[in-house]
Amino acid sequence: MPSIYAALDLGTNNCRLLIARPLRDTGRTDSFRVVEAFSRIVRLGEGLTNTGALSEAAMARTLVALKICSEKMARRGVTMARAVATEACRRAANGPEFLHEVKASTGIGFDIITTAEEARLALSGCGPLLEPQHEQAVVFDIGGGSTEVMWARLHRDRRPEVLDWISLPFGVVNLTERHGAGHIDSGSYGAMIDEVAAHLAPFEARHGLNAAMRAGKVQVLGTSGTVTTLAGVLLGLPRYERRHVDGCWLEFPAVIEQSRRLAGMPVSDRAKHPCIGEERADLVVAGCAILEALHRFWPAPRLRVADRGVREGVLLEMMRGRS
């Protein structure tokens, strides 16, 4: 009976579960077949910036989603699992207490991982989308409460290595709470971009990636709800479909143009788009602002989109025996 693995990623905005079994061809970099996937927006970090703690409503929403995850894992006969919690639980005074309650209610034990491990896992999960003809890559993961930016290189066996990384204290939830809806006419959209860019400047100054990128040596790869949502919009999908989005290439200038169009819309209009919806309508502009700040330093002609990240990294490392 083959082993069945589960990876659970609890972030500031999303709860994501992936259940998979390994393929026999273990030489592949993405050597597993998905059995079941589950994702729900829970906004665990809602209000955290102001209170320093997880709210009762946010914890209740999250617990409902995690009970569903527990049931799915039991039904699929999962034999090995790892659950990781990121920025919201790192920052919240009551984060460990909440995860203790989760363990008691669902049987799921979480590791609160560092930003360094989060960056490494995200890169591991996205690694199969890095192209060997590029010497280096800038990989970013826009989360709900933080954004990880990695400078990486690809080894001959196609496994990526983090050369350096930075964790920005901005994600779509806390940046929206700080600046509001980010409408372009109010100036708040530009203020978000400038704030994020100020935190990115030392990283660029340290490594000079802009020059390497202009020489064609650096690929840019993005993973997050922001980039996958923008991909769905730009591809004109009638509804979001991972098979069309994961691994697709977008013209980066077109991404920035679309970001500004979204920032110019009322929230109600954004909510009508089938690839955005009501759950993301108020948050997507903050993600666009982070993306535009990244583009300010690293204006690659094209952006590759990954609908994969930390949970895929967790799975791969379990299957390789690292966890």
Short mmCIF file of C-alpha atoms in Angstrom, two decimals:
data_model
loop_
_atom_site.label_atom_id
_atom_site.label_comp_id
_atom_site.label_asym_id
_atom_site.label_seq_id
_atom_site.Cartn_x
_atom_site.Cartn_y
_atom_site.Cartn_z
CA MET A 1 0.00 0.00 0.00
CA PRO A 2 1.66 3.28 -1.05
CA SER A 3 2.16 6.02 1.50
CA ILE A 4 -0.21 8.98 1.36
CA TYR A 5 1.17 12.34 2.41
CA ALA A 6 -0.57 15.52 3.51
CA ALA A 7 0.75 19.07 3.76
CA LEU A 8 -1.22 21.81 5.47
CA ASP A 9 -0.26 25.48 5.20
CA LEU A 10 -2.04 27.88 7.57
CA GLY A 11 -1.34 31.46 6.60
CA THR A 12 -2.63 34.89 7.51
CA ASN A 13 -5.32 34.75 4.84
CA ASN A 14 -5.62 31.16 3.58
CA CYS A 15 -5.81 27.61 4.85
CA ARG A 16 -4.45 25.18 2.22
CA LEU A 17 -4.33 21.40 2.29
CA LEU A 18 -2.71 19.09 -0.25
CA ILE A 19 -2.92 15.30 -0.10
CA ALA A 20 -0.71 13.35 -2.48
CA ARG A 21 1.04 10.07 -3.12
CA PRO A 22 4.60 9.84 -4.47
CA LEU A 23 5.27 8.73 -8.03
CA ARG A 24 7.68 5.89 -8.66
CA ASP A 25 9.93 8.16 -10.69
CA THR A 26 11.59 9.77 -7.67
CA GLY A 27 14.16 11.47 -9.90
CA ARG A 28 11.54 13.98 -10.92
CA THR A 29 11.48 17.31 -9.12
CA ASP A 30 7.68 17.24 -8.78
CA SER A 31 7.35 13.53 -8.09
CA PHE A 32 3.88 13.22 -6.62
CA ARG A 33 0.31 12.90 -7.77
CA VAL A 34 -2.36 14.99 -6.04
CA VAL A 35 -5.12 12.96 -4.39
CA GLU A 36 -7.10 15.91 -3.04
CA ALA A 37 -6.65 19.64 -2.56
CA PHE A 38 -8.53 22.07 -0.36
CA SER A 39 -8.19 25.84 0.04
CA ARG A 40 -10.28 28.30 1.99
CA ILE A 41 -9.87 32.00 2.75
CA VAL A 42 -10.11 32.26 6.55
CA ARG A 43 -8.44 35.64 7.24
CA LEU A 44 -6.85 34.35 10.43
CA GLY A 45 -4.77 37.53 10.71
CA GLU A 46 -7.71 39.92 10.40
CA GLY A 47 -7.20 42.80 12.85
CA LEU A 48 -3.88 41.41 14.10
CA THR A 49 -1.98 44.58 13.18
CA ASN A 50 -4.10 46.64 15.56
CA THR A 51 -4.61 44.19 18.43
CA GLY A 52 -1.56 41.94 18.38
CA ALA A 53 -3.83 38.92 18.80
CA LEU A 54 -6.00 36.58 16.75
CA SER A 55 -9.68 37.52 17.04
CA GLU A 56 -12.35 35.10 18.24
CA ALA A 57 -14.18 35.35 14.90
CA ALA A 58 -11.02 34.65 12.88
CA MET A 59 -10.10 31.66 15.04
CA ALA A 60 -13.63 30.27 14.76
CA ARG A 61 -13.56 30.54 10.94
CA THR A 62 -10.17 28.89 10.82
CA LEU A 63 -11.15 26.07 13.14
CA VAL A 64 -14.10 25.20 10.89
CA ALA A 65 -11.74 24.94 7.90
CA LEU A 66 -9.22 22.86 9.85
CA LYS A 67 -11.90 20.40 10.93
CA ILE A 68 -12.70 19.90 7.25
CA CYS A 69 -8.99 19.30 6.60
CA SER A 70 -8.84 16.76 9.42
CA GLU A 71 -11.83 14.89 8.02
CA LYS A 72 -10.33 14.82 4.53
CA MET A 73 -7.01 13.51 5.83
CA ALA A 74 -8.76 10.75 7.79
CA ARG A 75 -10.94 9.78 4.84
CA ARG A 76 -7.94 9.54 2.50
CA GLY A 77 -5.94 7.42 4.94
CA VAL A 78 -3.01 9.83 5.25
CA THR A 79 0.07 8.03 6.59
CA MET A 80 2.42 10.98 6.99
CA ALA A 81 1.57 14.66 7.43
CA ARG A 82 3.08 17.99 8.33
CA ALA A 83 1.17 21.15 9.17
CA VAL A 84 2.91 24.54 9.21
CA ALA A 85 1.68 27.93 10.40
CA THR A 86 3.20 31.19 9.23
CA GLU A 87 3.00 34.94 9.86
CA ALA A 88 -0.29 35.27 11.74
CA CYS A 89 0.65 32.63 14.30
CA ARG A 90 4.24 33.93 14.46
CA ARG A 91 3.09 37.42 15.37
CA ALA A 92 -0.03 36.83 17.47
CA ALA A 93 0.37 36.77 21.23
CA ASN A 94 -2.25 34.01 21.36
CA GLY A 95 -0.95 32.09 18.33
CA PRO A 96 0.49 29.12 20.29
CA GLU A 97 -2.63 28.99 22.46
CA PHE A 98 -4.84 28.83 19.37
CA LEU A 99 -2.77 26.03 17.84
CA HIS A 100 -3.03 24.10 21.11
CA GLU A 101 -6.83 24.38 20.77
CA VAL A 102 -6.57 23.22 17.15
CA LYS A 103 -4.61 20.16 18.24
CA ALA A 104 -7.21 19.31 20.87
CA SER A 105 -10.15 19.80 18.48
CA THR A 106 -8.80 18.29 15.27
CA GLY A 107 -5.75 16.23 16.15
CA ILE A 108 -3.60 18.36 13.82
CA GLY A 109 -0.31 19.51 15.33
CA PHE A 110 1.21 22.61 13.76
CA ASP A 111 4.79 23.83 13.54
CA ILE A 112 5.12 27.63 13.61
CA ILE A 113 7.90 28.01 11.06
CA THR A 114 10.38 30.86 10.73
CA THR A 115 10.39 33.23 7.78
CA ALA A 116 13.61 31.55 6.62
CA GLU A 117 11.96 28.13 6.51
CA GLU A 118 8.88 29.59 4.85
CA ALA A 119 11.05 31.06 2.10
CA ARG A 120 12.91 27.77 1.62
CA LEU A 121 9.72 25.71 1.45
CA ALA A 122 8.11 28.12 -1.03
CA LEU A 123 11.17 27.90 -3.27
CA SER A 124 11.24 24.12 -3.01
CA GLY A 125 7.58 23.95 -4.01
CA CYS A 126 8.07 26.28 -6.98
CA GLY A 127 11.39 24.79 -8.09
CA PRO A 128 9.97 22.73 -10.99
CA LEU A 129 8.93 25.98 -12.71
CA LEU A 130 12.45 27.43 -12.77
CA GLU A 131 14.09 27.14 -16.19
CA PRO A 132 17.67 25.85 -16.40
CA GLN A 133 18.74 28.36 -19.07
CA HIS A 134 18.56 31.11 -16.45
CA GLU A 135 21.47 31.23 -14.01
CA GLN A 136 19.45 32.82 -11.23
CA ALA A 137 15.91 33.63 -10.20
CA VAL A 138 13.96 36.09 -8.11
CA VAL A 139 11.10 34.19 -6.51
CA PHE A 140 8.47 35.93 -4.41
CA ASP A 141 5.54 34.77 -2.32
CA ILE A 142 2.99 37.47 -1.44
CA GLY A 143 1.17 36.28 1.65
CA GLY A 144 -1.49 37.67 3.92
CA GLY A 145 0.86 39.06 6.56
CA SER A 146 4.31 38.97 4.98
CA THR A 147 6.04 38.68 1.63
CA GLU A 148 9.08 36.49 1.12
CA VAL A 149 11.51 37.43 -1.65
CA MET A 150 14.24 34.96 -2.58
CA TRP A 151 17.32 35.22 -4.73
CA ALA A 152 18.05 31.69 -5.92
CA ARG A 153 20.14 29.65 -8.29
CA LEU A 154 19.34 26.35 -9.95
CA HIS A 155 21.78 23.46 -9.63
CA ARG A 156 22.43 20.98 -12.42
CA ASP A 157 19.98 18.53 -10.88
CA ARG A 158 17.41 21.38 -11.10
CA ARG A 159 17.06 21.72 -7.35
CA PRO A 160 16.97 25.37 -6.33
CA GLU A 161 19.17 26.91 -3.65
CA VAL A 162 18.35 30.09 -1.70
CA LEU A 163 21.32 32.45 -1.99
CA ASP A 164 19.66 35.18 0.07
CA TRP A 165 16.16 36.18 1.05
CA ILE A 166 14.18 38.93 2.71
CA SER A 167 10.87 38.77 4.54
CA LEU A 168 8.86 41.97 4.17
CA PRO A 169 6.39 42.78 6.97
CA PHE A 170 3.66 43.37 4.38
CA GLY A 171 0.97 41.10 3.02
CA VAL A 172 -2.45 41.65 1.47
CA VAL A 173 -4.28 41.63 4.82
CA ASN A 174 -2.14 43.95 6.93
CA LEU A 175 -1.32 46.32 4.04
CA THR A 176 -5.04 46.69 3.31
CA GLU A 177 -5.75 47.35 6.99
CA ARG A 178 -3.03 50.03 7.06
CA HIS A 179 -3.99 51.86 3.86
CA GLY A 180 -7.59 50.95 3.12
CA ALA A 181 -8.77 49.74 -0.28
CA GLY A 182 -5.77 51.30 -2.01
CA HIS A 183 -7.67 53.25 -4.65
CA ILE A 184 -5.32 54.77 -7.18
CA ASP A 185 -7.05 58.18 -7.19
CA SER A 186 -6.71 58.62 -3.42
CA GLY A 187 -2.95 58.16 -3.51
CA SER A 188 -3.10 55.21 -1.14
CA TYR A 189 -2.09 52.79 -3.89
CA GLY A 190 1.07 54.78 -4.56
CA ALA A 191 1.76 55.04 -0.83
CA MET A 192 1.62 51.25 -0.52
CA ILE A 193 4.06 50.82 -3.39
CA ASP A 194 6.50 53.35 -1.89
CA GLU A 195 6.35 51.73 1.55
CA VAL A 196 7.11 48.28 0.19
CA ALA A 197 9.82 49.60 -2.15
CA ALA A 198 11.63 51.25 0.77
CA HIS A 199 12.02 47.82 2.37
CA LEU A 200 13.20 46.23 -0.89
CA ALA A 201 15.88 48.83 -1.67
CA PRO A 202 18.59 47.45 0.67
CA PHE A 203 18.18 43.95 -0.79
CA GLU A 204 18.69 45.24 -4.34
CA ALA A 205 21.62 47.41 -3.22
CA ARG A 206 23.27 44.38 -1.61
CA HIS A 207 23.04 42.11 -4.67
CA GLY A 208 22.62 44.27 -7.77
CA LEU A 209 20.06 41.90 -9.26
CA ASN A 210 18.66 44.57 -11.54
CA ALA A 211 21.82 44.54 -13.68
CA ALA A 212 21.85 40.73 -13.89
CA MET A 213 18.19 40.79 -14.87
CA ARG A 214 18.76 43.30 -17.66
CA ALA A 215 21.49 40.95 -18.95
CA GLY A 216 18.88 38.18 -19.24
CA LYS A 217 20.36 35.99 -16.50
CA VAL A 218 17.49 36.14 -14.00
CA GLN A 219 14.01 34.64 -14.19
CA VAL A 220 11.16 36.10 -12.12
CA LEU A 221 8.66 33.68 -10.59
CA GLY A 222 5.70 34.65 -8.42
CA THR A 223 3.52 32.51 -6.20
CA SER A 224 0.50 33.82 -4.33
CA GLY A 225 -3.19 34.51 -4.67
CA THR A 226 -2.28 37.89 -6.12
CA VAL A 227 -0.35 36.59 -9.12
CA THR A 228 -2.69 33.67 -9.79
CA THR A 229 -5.69 36.01 -9.62
CA LEU A 230 -4.06 38.46 -12.02
CA ALA A 231 -3.22 35.57 -14.33
CA GLY A 232 -6.87 34.48 -14.36
CA VAL A 233 -7.95 38.02 -15.18
CA LEU A 234 -5.36 38.53 -17.93
CA LEU A 235 -6.06 35.13 -19.47
CA GLY A 236 -9.76 36.01 -19.61
CA LEU A 237 -10.84 32.88 -17.77
CA PRO A 238 -14.59 32.60 -17.13
CA ARG A 239 -13.66 31.02 -13.79
CA TYR A 240 -10.36 30.27 -12.12
CA GLU A 241 -8.73 27.04 -13.34
CA ARG A 242 -5.35 25.99 -11.99
CA ARG A 243 -4.43 24.03 -15.12
CA HIS A 244 -4.44 27.22 -17.18
CA VAL A 245 -2.63 29.32 -14.60
CA ASP A 246 0.11 27.22 -12.98
CA GLY A 247 3.30 27.64 -14.99
CA CYS A 248 1.92 30.24 -17.39
CA TRP A 249 3.99 33.20 -18.55
CA LEU A 250 2.66 36.75 -18.43
CA GLU A 251 4.09 39.92 -19.94
CA PHE A 252 5.17 41.79 -16.83
CA PRO A 253 4.23 45.27 -18.17
CA ALA A 254 0.72 43.93 -18.88
CA VAL A 255 0.52 42.68 -15.29
CA ILE A 256 1.38 46.15 -13.97
CA GLU A 257 -1.15 47.77 -16.31
CA GLN A 258 -3.86 45.38 -15.11
CA SER A 259 -2.89 46.02 -11.49
CA ARG A 260 -3.45 49.75 -11.97
CA ARG A 261 -6.81 49.11 -13.64
CA LEU A 262 -7.91 47.08 -10.63
CA ALA A 263 -6.70 49.83 -8.29
CA GLY A 264 -8.89 52.28 -10.20
CA MET A 265 -12.06 50.22 -9.72
CA PRO A 266 -14.53 50.29 -6.84
CA VAL A 267 -14.40 47.17 -4.67
CA SER A 268 -17.88 46.21 -5.86
CA ASP A 269 -16.72 46.11 -9.49
CA ARG A 270 -13.67 44.01 -8.65
CA ALA A 271 -15.91 41.56 -6.80
CA LYS A 272 -17.89 40.89 -9.98
CA HIS A 273 -14.92 39.35 -11.77
CA PRO A 274 -15.15 35.54 -11.54
CA CYS A 275 -11.41 35.18 -10.87
CA ILE A 276 -11.52 37.70 -7.99
CA GLY A 277 -14.87 37.42 -6.25
CA GLU A 278 -16.04 38.99 -3.02
CA GLU A 279 -13.45 37.24 -0.83
CA ARG A 280 -10.48 38.80 -2.63
CA ALA A 281 -11.99 42.05 -3.92
CA ASP A 282 -10.81 44.20 -1.02
CA LEU A 283 -7.37 42.56 -0.74
CA VAL A 284 -6.16 42.17 -4.30
CA VAL A 285 -5.05 45.80 -4.73
CA ALA A 286 -2.61 45.53 -1.81
CA GLY A 287 -1.12 42.51 -3.54
CA CYS A 288 -0.90 44.50 -6.76
CA ALA A 289 0.97 47.25 -4.92
CA ILE A 290 3.51 44.76 -3.57
CA LEU A 291 3.89 43.34 -7.07
CA GLU A 292 4.45 46.79 -8.55
CA ALA A 293 7.10 47.55 -5.92
CA LEU A 294 8.89 44.35 -6.94
CA HIS A 295 8.64 45.36 -10.61
CA ARG A 296 10.16 48.74 -9.79
CA PHE A 297 13.44 47.03 -8.89
CA TRP A 298 13.27 43.95 -11.13
CA PRO A 299 11.43 44.88 -14.36
CA ALA A 300 11.73 41.55 -16.12
CA PRO A 301 9.95 41.36 -19.48
CA ARG A 302 8.00 38.29 -18.36
CA LEU A 303 6.68 36.86 -15.10
CA ARG A 304 6.07 33.17 -14.56
CA VAL A 305 3.11 32.28 -12.36
CA ALA A 306 3.07 29.45 -9.83
CA ASP A 307 -0.08 28.05 -8.28
CA ARG A 308 2.11 26.14 -5.85
CA GLY A 309 4.37 27.01 -2.96
CA VAL A 310 4.82 26.15 0.71
CA ARG A 311 2.55 23.12 0.87
CA GLU A 312 4.17 21.58 -2.23
CA GLY A 313 7.55 22.26 -0.64
CA VAL A 314 6.43 20.50 2.53
CA LEU A 315 5.29 17.48 0.52
CA LEU A 316 8.50 17.23 -1.48
CA GLU A 317 10.69 17.47 1.59
CA MET A 318 8.69 14.81 3.41
CA MET A 319 8.99 12.51 0.41
CA ARG A 320 12.73 13.12 0.28
CA GLY A 321 12.97 12.26 3.96
CA ARG A 322 13.92 15.71 5.23
CA SER A 323 10.92 16.09 7.56
#
